[in-house]
Coordinates of N, CA and C in Angstrom, one line a residue:
X5 N 99.2 61.5 100.1 CA 99.9 62.6 99.9 C 100.0 63.0 98.5
X6 N 100.0 64.4 98.3 CA 100.1 64.9 97.0 C 101.4 64.5 96.1
X7 N 101.4 64.5 94.9 CA 102.5 64.4 94.1 C 102.2 65.0 92.7
X8 N 103.3 65.5 92.4 CA 103.0 66.1 91.0 C 104.5 65.6 90.1
X9 N 104.1 65.3 88.8 CA 105.0 64.7 88.0 C 105.2 65.3 86.7
X10 N 106.3 65.9 86.4 CA 106.3 66.4 84.9 C 106.8 65.8 84.0
X11 N 106.4 66.1 82.7 CA 106.9 65.4 81.6 C 107.0 66.0 80.4
X12 N 107.7 65.6 79.3 CA 107.4 66.4 78.0 C 108.7 67.3 77.7
X13 N 109.5 67.4 78.6 CA 110.8 68.4 78.3 C 111.5 67.6 77.3
X14 N 112.6 68.3 76.8 CA 113.6 67.9 75.8 C 114.4 69.0 75.2
X15 N 115.0 68.5 74.1 CA 115.9 69.6 73.2 C 115.1 69.7 72.0
X16 N 115.0 71.2 71.9 CA 114.3 71.6 70.5 C 115.1 72.8 70.3
X17 N 115.0 73.1 68.7 CA 115.7 74.2 68.1 C 114.8 75.4 68.3
X18 N 115.5 76.7 68.0 CA 114.7 77.8 68.2 C 113.5 77.8 67.3
X19 N 112.4 78.3 67.7 CA 111.2 78.2 66.9 C 110.2 77.1 67.2
X20 N 110.9 76.3 67.6 CA 110.1 74.8 67.8 C 109.2 74.8 68.9
X21 N 108.7 73.8 69.1 CA 107.4 73.7 70.3 C 107.8 72.5 71.1
X22 N 107.1 72.6 72.1 CA 107.0 71.2 73.1 C 105.7 71.5 73.9
X23 N 105.3 70.4 74.4 CA 104.2 70.4 75.3 C 104.4 69.7 76.6
X24 N 104.6 70.5 77.8 CA 104.8 69.8 79.0 C 103.3 69.4 79.7
X25 N 103.5 68.4 80.4 CA 102.7 67.8 81.1 C 102.9 67.6 82.5
X26 N 101.7 67.7 83.3 CA 102.0 67.7 84.6 C 100.8 66.7 85.4
X27 N 101.1 65.6 85.7 CA 100.0 64.7 86.5 C 100.2 64.8 88.0
X28 N 98.9 65.0 88.3 CA 98.9 65.2 89.7 C 98.0 64.2 90.5
X29 N 98.4 63.5 91.6 CA 97.4 62.5 92.3 C 97.6 63.0 93.9
X30 N 96.7 62.4 94.7 CA 96.7 62.8 95.9 C 95.4 63.4 96.4
X31 N 95.5 64.3 97.4 CA 94.2 64.7 98.1 C 93.5 65.9 97.2
X32 N 94.4 66.6 96.4 CA 93.9 67.8 95.6 C 92.7 67.3 94.6
X33 N 92.8 66.4 94.0 CA 92.1 65.8 93.0 C 91.0 64.7 93.4
X34 N 91.1 64.3 94.7 CA 90.3 63.4 95.2 C 89.4 63.9 96.4
X35 N 89.5 65.1 96.5 CA 88.5 65.7 97.3 C 87.2 66.4 96.7
X36 N 86.2 66.7 97.3 CA 85.1 67.2 97.0 C 85.3 68.6 96.0
X37 N 84.3 68.8 95.3 CA 84.7 69.9 94.4 C 85.0 71.3 95.1
X38 N 84.6 71.5 96.3 CA 85.0 73.1 97.0 C 86.4 73.1 97.3
X39 N 87.0 71.9 97.5 CA 88.4 71.7 97.8 C 89.3 71.8 96.4
X40 N 89.5 73.0 95.8 CA 90.0 73.1 94.6 C 91.2 74.0 94.7
X41 N 92.0 74.1 93.7 CA 93.3 74.7 93.7 C 93.5 75.5 92.3
X42 N 94.1 76.4 92.3 CA 94.8 77.1 91.2 C 96.2 76.2 90.9
X43 N 96.5 76.4 89.7 CA 97.7 75.5 89.3 C 98.9 76.6 88.3
X44 N 99.8 76.2 88.5 CA 100.6 77.0 87.5 C 102.1 76.4 86.9
X45 N 102.9 76.8 86.2 CA 104.0 76.5 85.9 C 105.1 77.6 86.2
X46 N 106.3 77.1 86.9 CA 107.5 77.9 86.9 C 108.7 77.3 86.4
X47 N 109.7 78.2 86.3 CA 111.1 77.8 85.5 C 112.2 78.5 86.4
X48 N 113.2 77.6 86.3 CA 114.6 78.1 86.7 C 115.5 77.9 85.8
X49 N 116.4 78.9 85.4 CA 117.4 78.7 84.3 C 118.7 78.8 85.2
X50 N 119.8 78.3 84.8 CA 121.0 78.2 85.6 C 121.3 79.4 85.8
X51 N 121.6 79.7 87.1 CA 122.1 80.9 87.7 C 121.1 81.7 88.0
X52 N 119.9 81.5 87.7 CA 118.9 82.6 87.7 C 117.9 82.1 89.0
X53 N 116.9 83.0 89.3 CA 115.8 82.9 90.3 C 114.9 82.3 89.4
X54 N 114.0 81.6 90.5 CA 112.6 80.7 89.9 C 111.8 81.9 89.3
X55 N 111.0 81.6 88.2 CA 110.1 82.7 87.6 C 108.9 81.8 87.1
X56 N 107.9 82.3 87.6 CA 106.4 82.1 87.3 C 106.3 82.3 85.8
X57 N 105.7 81.3 85.1 CA 105.5 81.7 83.5 C 104.1 81.7 83.2
X58 N 103.3 80.9 84.2 CA 101.8 80.8 83.5 C 101.1 80.1 85.0
X59 N 100.0 80.6 85.1 CA 99.1 80.1 86.0 C 97.6 80.1 85.5
X60 N 96.6 79.3 86.3 CA 95.4 79.2 86.0 C 94.5 78.7 87.2
X61 N 93.3 79.2 87.1 CA 92.6 78.9 88.2 C 91.9 77.4 88.0
X62 N 91.1 76.6 88.9 CA 90.6 75.6 88.7 C 89.6 75.4 87.4
X63 N 88.8 76.5 87.5 CA 87.7 76.9 86.4 C 88.4 76.8 84.9
X64 N 89.6 77.4 85.2 CA 90.4 77.8 83.9 C 89.9 79.3 83.4
X65 N 89.2 79.9 84.0 CA 88.7 81.0 83.8 C 89.4 82.3 83.8
X66 N 90.5 82.2 84.6 CA 91.4 83.2 84.8 C 92.9 82.7 84.5
X67 N 93.7 83.4 83.7 CA 95.0 83.0 83.6 C 96.0 83.9 83.5
X68 N 97.3 83.5 84.0 CA 98.4 84.6 84.2 C 99.6 84.1 83.0
X69 N 100.2 85.1 82.4 CA 101.4 84.7 81.8 C 102.5 85.7 82.0
X70 N 103.6 85.3 82.1 CA 104.8 86.3 82.2 C 105.0 87.0 81.0
X71 N 105.3 88.2 81.2 CA 105.4 89.1 79.7 C 106.5 88.3 78.8
X72 N 107.3 87.5 79.3 CA 108.3 87.0 78.4 C 107.6 85.8 77.8
X73 N 106.7 85.2 78.1 CA 106.2 84.1 77.2 C 104.7 84.6 76.7
X74 N 104.1 85.6 76.9 CA 102.9 85.9 76.3 C 102.9 85.7 74.9
X75 N 101.6 85.4 74.6 CA 101.5 84.8 73.1 C 102.1 83.6 72.5
X76 N 103.3 83.2 73.5 CA 104.0 81.8 72.9 C 103.6 80.6 73.6
X77 N 103.3 80.9 75.1 CA 103.0 79.7 76.1 C 101.5 79.6 76.2
X78 N 100.8 78.6 76.3 CA 99.4 78.5 76.8 C 99.2 77.3 77.8
X79 N 98.6 77.7 78.9 CA 98.6 76.9 79.9 C 96.9 76.3 80.0
X80 N 96.7 75.0 80.3 CA 95.4 74.5 80.3 C 95.4 73.3 81.2
X81 N 94.2 72.7 81.4 CA 94.1 71.7 82.4 C 93.1 70.7 81.8
X82 N 93.2 69.4 82.4 CA 92.2 68.4 82.2 C 91.8 67.7 83.5
X83 N 90.7 68.5 83.9 CA 90.3 67.9 85.3 C 90.1 66.5 85.4
X84 N 89.5 66.2 84.2 CA 89.2 64.7 84.3 C 90.4 63.7 84.2
X85 N 91.4 64.2 83.6 CA 92.6 63.3 83.5 C 93.5 64.0 84.6
X86 N 93.3 64.7 85.6 CA 94.3 65.2 86.5 C 95.4 65.7 86.0
X87 N 95.4 66.3 85.0 CA 96.7 66.7 84.3 C 96.7 68.3 84.0
X88 N 97.8 69.1 84.1 CA 97.8 70.3 83.7 C 98.9 70.4 82.5
X89 N 98.8 71.3 81.5 CA 99.6 71.4 80.5 C 100.2 72.6 80.2
X90 N 101.3 72.7 79.3 CA 102.0 73.9 79.1 C 102.3 73.9 77.5
X91 N 101.7 74.3 76.7 CA 102.1 74.4 75.3 C 103.2 75.5 75.1
X92 N 104.2 75.2 74.7 CA 105.3 76.3 74.2 C 105.6 76.4 73.0
X93 N 105.3 77.4 72.2 CA 105.5 77.6 70.9 C 106.5 78.6 70.6
X94 N 107.1 78.8 69.5 CA 108.4 79.7 69.2 C 109.2 80.0 70.4
X95 N 109.7 78.8 70.6 CA 110.6 78.7 71.7 C 112.1 79.4 71.3
X96 N 112.7 80.0 72.5 CA 113.9 80.7 72.1 C 115.0 80.4 73.2
X97 N 116.0 80.5 72.8 CA 117.2 80.0 73.6 C 116.9 80.3 75.3
X98 N 116.4 81.6 75.4 CA 116.5 82.2 76.7 C 115.2 81.4 77.3
X99 N 114.7 80.4 76.8 CA 113.3 79.7 77.2 C 114.0 78.6 78.1
X100 N 115.3 78.3 77.9 CA 116.1 76.9 78.5 C 116.0 77.2 80.0
X101 N 115.4 76.2 80.5 CA 115.4 76.1 82.0 C 114.8 74.7 82.4
X102 N 114.8 74.4 83.8 CA 114.2 73.4 84.2 C 112.6 74.0 84.5
X103 N 111.5 73.3 84.0 CA 110.2 73.6 84.3 C 109.5 72.8 85.2
X104 N 108.9 73.6 86.1 CA 108.1 72.9 87.1 C 106.6 73.3 87.1
X105 N 105.7 72.3 87.7 CA 104.5 72.5 87.7 C 104.2 72.7 89.5
X106 N 103.3 73.5 89.5 CA 103.0 73.7 91.2 C 101.3 73.9 91.4
X107 N 101.1 73.5 92.7 CA 99.7 73.8 92.9 C 99.9 75.0 93.8
X108 N 98.9 76.0 93.6 CA 98.7 77.4 94.3 C 98.3 77.0 95.8
X109 N 98.8 78.2 96.6 CA 98.2 78.0 97.9 C 96.9 78.4 98.3
X110 N 96.2 79.1 97.2 CA 94.9 79.4 97.3 C 93.9 79.3 95.9
X111 N 92.9 79.6 95.9 CA 92.2 79.6 94.7 C 92.4 80.6 93.6
X112 N 93.3 81.6 93.9 CA 93.8 82.5 92.9 C 94.7 82.1 92.1
X113 N 94.8 82.5 90.9 CA 96.0 82.5 89.9 C 97.2 82.7 90.7
X114 N 98.3 81.8 90.7 CA 99.8 81.9 91.0 C 100.4 82.8 90.0
X115 N 101.0 84.0 90.7 CA 101.7 85.0 89.8 C 103.0 85.1 90.4
X116 N 103.5 84.6 91.8 CA 104.7 84.7 92.4 C 105.1 83.4 92.9
X117 N 106.4 83.1 93.1 CA 106.4 82.1 93.8 C 106.2 81.7 95.2
X118 N 105.9 82.8 95.8 CA 105.1 82.6 97.2 C 103.8 82.2 97.1
X119 N 103.4 82.0 95.9 CA 101.9 81.7 95.7 C 101.7 80.3 95.6
X120 N 102.9 79.5 95.5 CA 102.7 78.0 95.4 C 103.1 77.3 96.5
X121 N 102.3 76.1 97.0 CA 102.3 75.3 98.1 C 102.9 74.1 97.7
X122 N 103.1 73.8 96.3 CA 103.7 72.3 96.2 C 104.1 72.4 94.9
X123 N 105.3 71.7 94.6 CA 105.8 71.6 93.2 C 106.2 70.3 93.0
X124 N 106.7 70.0 91.5 CA 107.1 68.7 91.3 C 108.5 68.8 91.1
X125 N 109.1 67.7 90.6 CA 110.7 67.6 90.4 C 111.2 68.3 89.1
X126 N 110.5 68.8 88.2 CA 110.9 69.3 87.0 C 111.2 68.8 85.9
X127 N 111.1 69.2 84.6 CA 111.6 68.7 83.5 C 112.4 69.5 82.7
X128 N 113.4 69.3 82.3 CA 114.4 70.0 81.5 C 113.9 70.3 80.1
X129 N 114.3 71.5 79.7 CA 113.8 72.1 78.5 C 114.9 72.7 78.0
X130 N 115.4 72.4 76.7 CA 116.8 73.2 76.3 C 116.5 73.6 75.0
X131 N 116.7 74.8 74.4 CA 116.3 75.4 73.3 C 117.7 75.7 72.6
X132 N 118.0 74.9 71.6 CA 119.1 75.3 70.8 C 119.0 76.5 69.9
X133 N 120.1 77.2 69.6 CA 120.1 78.4 69.0 C 120.6 78.2 67.3

């Protein structure tokens, strides 16, 4: 059974940085190389819909970033460690949300919530002004 666990959230001041990690276990990373998947991060702020903030393919060659985080967030992966990261710099109060990592339904970079097949339980990020 696949399982995703996010970590690295916390409280940070405006302009600060955090690096989120997502550890995965289960079928995705133990199958043969052909059974690969794209991954991403999405977030949900209080009273708002979930928003995809970043995504990348298994190879890491194709990435996606929401306009609101371009130039500030970087998604990466370490396949050997079965971990996906989200480096968040120049954080703003509007970045405050629960952040989730997710596995895409296909090999394509996830860009919308419907592109995800599996998500973790999330980690809280709070940016104070």
